[in-house]
PDB file of C-alpha atoms in Angstrom:
ATOM      1  CA  UNK S   1       0.000   0.000   0.000  1.00 55.00           C
ATOM      2  CA  UNK S   2       2.753   2.403   0.895  1.00 60.00           C
ATOM      3  CA  UNK S   3       4.625   2.140  -2.420  1.00 63.00           C
ATOM      4  CA  UNK S   4       1.616   2.149  -4.749  1.00 67.00           C
ATOM      5  CA  UNK S   5      -0.795   4.592  -3.165  1.00 70.00           C
ATOM      6  CA  UNK S   6       1.397   6.555  -0.742  1.00 72.00           C
ATOM      7  CA  UNK S   7      -0.855   5.455   2.092  1.00 74.00           C
ATOM      8  CA  UNK S   8       0.781   4.876   5.447  1.00 76.00           C
ATOM      9  CA  UNK S   9       1.020   1.211   6.329  1.00 74.00           C
ATOM     10  CA  UNK S  10       2.656  -0.531   9.247  1.00 78.00           C
ATOM     11  CA  UNK S  11       3.593  -4.127   9.734  1.00 78.00           C
ATOM     12  CA  UNK S  12       2.964  -5.582  13.168  1.00 79.00           C
ATOM     13  CA  UNK S  13       5.824  -8.040  13.476  1.00 84.00           C
ATOM     14  CA  UNK S  14       4.367  -9.390  16.736  1.00 88.00           C
ATOM     15  CA  UNK S  15       1.543 -10.890  14.684  1.00 94.00           C
ATOM     16  CA  UNK S  16       3.610 -12.180  11.765  1.00 96.00           C
ATOM     17  CA  UNK S  17       3.187 -15.975  11.609  1.00 98.00           C
ATOM     18  CA  UNK S  18       5.734 -18.406  10.238  1.00 98.00           C
ATOM     19  CA  UNK S  19       5.390 -22.057   9.256  1.00 98.00           C
ATOM     20  CA  UNK S  20       7.975 -24.786   8.812  1.00 98.00           C
ATOM     21  CA  UNK S  21       6.568 -27.306   6.348  1.00 98.00           C
ATOM     22  CA  UNK S  22       7.939 -30.464   7.880  1.00 97.00           C
ATOM     23  CA  UNK S  23       6.081 -33.574   8.947  1.00 96.00           C
ATOM     24  CA  UNK S  24       4.500 -32.627  11.294  1.00 97.00           C
ATOM     25  CA  UNK S  25       4.172 -28.925  10.467  1.00 98.00           C
ATOM     26  CA  UNK S  26       5.358 -26.324  12.962  1.00 99.00           C
ATOM     27  CA  UNK S  27       3.685 -22.902  13.063  1.00 99.00           C
ATOM     28  CA  UNK S  28       4.342 -20.000  15.394  1.00 99.00           C
ATOM     29  CA  UNK S  29       3.138 -16.429  15.875  1.00 99.00           C
ATOM     30  CA  UNK S  30       4.041 -13.827  18.477  1.00 98.00           C
ATOM     31  CA  UNK S  31       6.331 -14.568  21.371  1.00 97.00           C
ATOM     32  CA  UNK S  32       7.670 -17.985  22.201  1.00 96.00           C
ATOM     33  CA  UNK S  33       7.258 -19.212  25.760  1.00 96.00           C
ATOM     34  CA  UNK S  34      10.902 -18.379  26.540  1.00 96.00           C
ATOM     35  CA  UNK S  35      10.631 -14.923  24.977  1.00 95.00           C
ATOM     36  CA  UNK S  36       7.466 -14.141  26.907  1.00 96.00           C
ATOM     37  CA  UNK S  37       9.004 -15.280  30.203  1.00 95.00           C
ATOM     38  CA  UNK S  38      11.883 -12.843  29.666  1.00 95.00           C
ATOM     39  CA  UNK S  39       9.330 -10.018  29.554  1.00 93.00           C
ATOM     40  CA  UNK S  40       7.377 -11.017  32.647  1.00 91.00           C
ATOM     41  CA  UNK S  41       4.906 -13.391  34.215  1.00 91.00           C
ATOM     42  CA  UNK S  42       3.065 -15.578  31.709  1.00 96.00           C
ATOM     43  CA  UNK S  43       0.536 -18.365  31.619  1.00 96.00           C
ATOM     44  CA  UNK S  44       1.103 -21.265  29.199  1.00 98.00           C
ATOM     45  CA  UNK S  45      -1.852 -23.285  27.922  1.00 98.00           C
ATOM     46  CA  UNK S  46      -1.496 -26.571  26.056  1.00 98.00           C
ATOM     47  CA  UNK S  47      -3.860 -28.940  24.330  1.00 98.00           C
ATOM     48  CA  UNK S  48      -2.501 -32.132  22.734  1.00 99.00           C
ATOM     49  CA  UNK S  49      -3.942 -33.438  19.485  1.00 99.00           C
ATOM     50  CA  UNK S  50      -4.131 -36.796  21.277  1.00 98.00           C
ATOM     51  CA  UNK S  51      -7.220 -35.297  22.983  1.00 98.00           C
ATOM     52  CA  UNK S  52      -8.788 -34.118  19.706  1.00 98.00           C
ATOM     53  CA  UNK S  53     -11.479 -36.260  18.080  1.00 98.00           C
ATOM     54  CA  UNK S  54     -10.652 -35.177  14.518  1.00 98.00           C
ATOM     55  CA  UNK S  55      -7.002 -36.101  15.025  1.00 98.00           C
ATOM     56  CA  UNK S  56      -8.122 -39.556  16.180  1.00 98.00           C
ATOM     57  CA  UNK S  57     -10.390 -39.880  13.153  1.00 97.00           C
ATOM     58  CA  UNK S  58      -7.444 -39.078  10.893  1.00 97.00           C
ATOM     59  CA  UNK S  59      -5.153 -41.329  12.963  1.00 98.00           C
ATOM     60  CA  UNK S  60      -2.671 -38.479  13.321  1.00 98.00           C
ATOM     61  CA  UNK S  61      -2.507 -37.423  16.965  1.00 98.00           C
ATOM     62  CA  UNK S  62       1.061 -36.102  16.972  1.00 98.00           C
ATOM     63  CA  UNK S  63       1.515 -32.566  18.272  1.00 98.00           C
ATOM     64  CA  UNK S  64      -0.196 -29.918  20.337  1.00 98.00           C
ATOM     65  CA  UNK S  65      -1.435 -26.354  20.504  1.00 99.00           C
ATOM     66  CA  UNK S  66       0.471 -24.099  22.915  1.00 99.00           C
ATOM     67  CA  UNK S  67      -0.794 -20.623  23.771  1.00 99.00           C
ATOM     68  CA  UNK S  68       1.154 -18.045  25.771  1.00 98.00           C
ATOM     69  CA  UNK S  69      -0.758 -15.308  27.587  1.00 98.00           C
ATOM     70  CA  UNK S  70       0.002 -12.614  30.085  1.00 97.00           C
ATOM     71  CA  UNK S  71      -1.528 -13.196  33.517  1.00 94.00           C
ATOM     72  CA  UNK S  72      -4.362 -10.837  32.543  1.00 95.00           C
ATOM     73  CA  UNK S  73      -5.276 -13.175  29.668  1.00 97.00           C
ATOM     74  CA  UNK S  74      -3.874 -11.162  26.758  1.00 98.00           C
ATOM     75  CA  UNK S  75      -2.584 -13.517  24.073  1.00 98.00           C
ATOM     76  CA  UNK S  76       1.075 -12.867  23.228  1.00 98.00           C
ATOM     77  CA  UNK S  77       2.098 -16.038  21.393  1.00 98.00           C
ATOM     78  CA  UNK S  78       0.968 -19.324  19.906  1.00 99.00           C
ATOM     79  CA  UNK S  79       2.831 -22.382  18.678  1.00 99.00           C
ATOM     80  CA  UNK S  80       1.206 -25.313  16.916  1.00 99.00           C
ATOM     81  CA  UNK S  81       2.907 -28.575  16.068  1.00 99.00           C
ATOM     82  CA  UNK S  82       0.912 -31.050  14.016  1.00 98.00           C
ATOM     83  CA  UNK S  83      -0.986 -31.624  10.796  1.00 98.00           C
ATOM     84  CA  UNK S  84      -2.343 -28.403   9.243  1.00 97.00           C
ATOM     85  CA  UNK S  85      -0.496 -26.224  11.764  1.00 98.00           C
ATOM     86  CA  UNK S  86      -0.084 -23.544   9.093  1.00 98.00           C
ATOM     87  CA  UNK S  87      -3.852 -23.301   8.711  1.00 98.00           C
ATOM     88  CA  UNK S  88      -4.555 -23.488  12.437  1.00 98.00           C
ATOM     89  CA  UNK S  89      -2.219 -20.594  13.343  1.00 99.00           C
ATOM     90  CA  UNK S  90      -4.291 -18.016  11.420  1.00 98.00           C
ATOM     91  CA  UNK S  91      -6.882 -17.184  14.118  1.00 98.00           C
ATOM     92  CA  UNK S  92      -4.083 -16.823  16.666  1.00 99.00           C
ATOM     93  CA  UNK S  93      -2.295 -14.301  14.429  1.00 98.00           C
ATOM     94  CA  UNK S  94      -5.549 -12.339  14.263  1.00 98.00           C
ATOM     95  CA  UNK S  95      -5.978 -12.549  18.036  1.00 98.00           C
ATOM     96  CA  UNK S  96      -2.479 -11.194  18.631  1.00 98.00           C
ATOM     97  CA  UNK S  97      -2.822  -8.406  16.048  1.00 96.00           C
ATOM     98  CA  UNK S  98      -6.128  -7.315  17.609  1.00 97.00           C
ATOM     99  CA  UNK S  99      -4.751  -7.641  21.171  1.00 96.00           C
ATOM    100  CA  UNK S 100      -7.516 -10.057  22.141  1.00 98.00           C
ATOM    101  CA  UNK S 101      -7.722 -11.775  25.474  1.00 98.00           C
ATOM    102  CA  UNK S 102      -7.986 -15.531  25.831  1.00 98.00           C
ATOM    103  CA  UNK S 103     -11.711 -15.330  26.634  1.00 97.00           C
ATOM    104  CA  UNK S 104     -12.437 -14.260  23.058  1.00 98.00           C
ATOM    105  CA  UNK S 105     -10.868 -17.454  21.748  1.00 98.00           C
ATOM    106  CA  UNK S 106     -12.431 -19.626  24.446  1.00 97.00           C
ATOM    107  CA  UNK S 107     -15.882 -18.304  23.457  1.00 97.00           C
ATOM    108  CA  UNK S 108     -15.297 -18.891  19.755  1.00 96.00           C
ATOM    109  CA  UNK S 109     -17.729 -21.368  18.217  1.00 96.00           C
ATOM    110  CA  UNK S 110     -15.884 -23.909  16.079  1.00 96.00           C
ATOM    111  CA  UNK S 111     -17.252 -26.816  14.062  1.00 96.00           C
ATOM    112  CA  UNK S 112     -16.973 -30.297  15.533  1.00 96.00           C
ATOM    113  CA  UNK S 113     -14.961 -32.426  14.929  1.00 96.00           C
ATOM    114  CA  UNK S 114     -12.108 -30.272  13.619  1.00 98.00           C
ATOM    115  CA  UNK S 115      -8.492 -29.759  14.535  1.00 98.00           C
ATOM    116  CA  UNK S 116      -9.359 -26.124  15.193  1.00 96.00           C
ATOM    117  CA  UNK S 117     -11.224 -27.289  18.261  1.00 98.00           C
ATOM    118  CA  UNK S 118      -7.856 -27.985  19.917  1.00 98.00           C
ATOM    119  CA  UNK S 119      -7.136 -24.251  19.941  1.00 97.00           C
ATOM    120  CA  UNK S 120     -10.476 -23.503  21.545  1.00 97.00           C
ATOM    121  CA  UNK S 121      -9.893 -26.195  24.161  1.00 97.00           C
ATOM    122  CA  UNK S 122      -6.432 -24.804  24.926  1.00 98.00           C
ATOM    123  CA  UNK S 123      -8.002 -21.371  25.404  1.00 98.00           C
ATOM    124  CA  UNK S 124     -10.671 -22.843  27.674  1.00 96.00           C
ATOM    125  CA  UNK S 125      -7.962 -24.400  29.829  1.00 96.00           C
ATOM    126  CA  UNK S 126      -7.142 -20.866  31.012  1.00 96.00           C
ATOM    127  CA  UNK S 127     -10.245 -21.022  33.223  1.00 94.00           C
ATOM    128  CA  UNK S 128      -9.695 -24.514  34.667  1.00 91.00           C
ATOM    129  CA  UNK S 129      -7.845 -23.372  37.819  1.00 87.00           C
ATOM    130  CA  UNK S 130     -10.652 -20.913  38.611  1.00 85.00           C
ATOM    131  CA  UNK S 131     -13.401 -23.467  38.031  1.00 84.00           C
ATOM    132  CA  UNK S 132     -11.851 -25.979  40.401  1.00 86.00           C
ATOM    133  CA  UNK S 133     -10.564 -23.556  43.034  1.00 89.00           C
ATOM    134  CA  UNK S 134     -11.625 -24.105  46.672  1.00 89.00           C
ATOM    135  CA  UNK S 135     -13.611 -20.865  46.600  1.00 91.00           C
ATOM    136  CA  UNK S 136     -15.676 -22.073  43.635  1.00 88.00           C
ATOM    137  CA  UNK S 137     -16.287 -25.436  45.302  1.00 87.00           C
ATOM    138  CA  UNK S 138     -17.557 -23.719  48.459  1.00 90.00           C
ATOM    139  CA  UNK S 139     -19.889 -21.558  46.384  1.00 90.00           C
ATOM    140  CA  UNK S 140     -21.290 -24.598  44.566  1.00 89.00           C
ATOM    141  CA  UNK S 141     -21.835 -26.439  47.867  1.00 89.00           C
ATOM    142  CA  UNK S 142     -23.634 -23.404  49.270  1.00 91.00           C
ATOM    143  CA  UNK S 143     -25.873 -23.053  46.210  1.00 91.00           C
ATOM    144  CA  UNK S 144     -26.625 -26.799  46.199  1.00 93.00           C
ATOM    145  CA  UNK S 145     -28.354 -26.392  49.547  1.00 91.00           C
ATOM    146  CA  UNK S 146     -31.061 -24.356  47.835  1.00 89.00           C
ATOM    147  CA  UNK S 147     -31.941 -26.667  45.182  1.00 74.00           C
TER     148      UNK S 147
END
């Protein structure tokens, strides 16, 4: 855009994905886990393709989705190892470029069964510690008394 129309354009290198076309594919966008840890406290979420129904259907369960967030839930990196990793990294590049939090990806509706569901499940894992915290258990016990 800049060269043709003299319109200002910027490239956000934080959201620039790359893919290594090996078997299995490796795709990455944003910060790696190590890079994010250098910048501060992070939360790492993983979901293996061994727990994905589509991967079982295709008999190719090698790999995982790994998401790196700040403690406040802002997505800063994603790495995917497995079949179609280059295709699966796209929504994570969008999430990083738009500075989305993990809740946006956890609430995403994806078709079932697809490999893309692994990304949604990894995002949902962000809330697992809260759901099973002692405070939540006490609240559920209290509410169970009423009905």
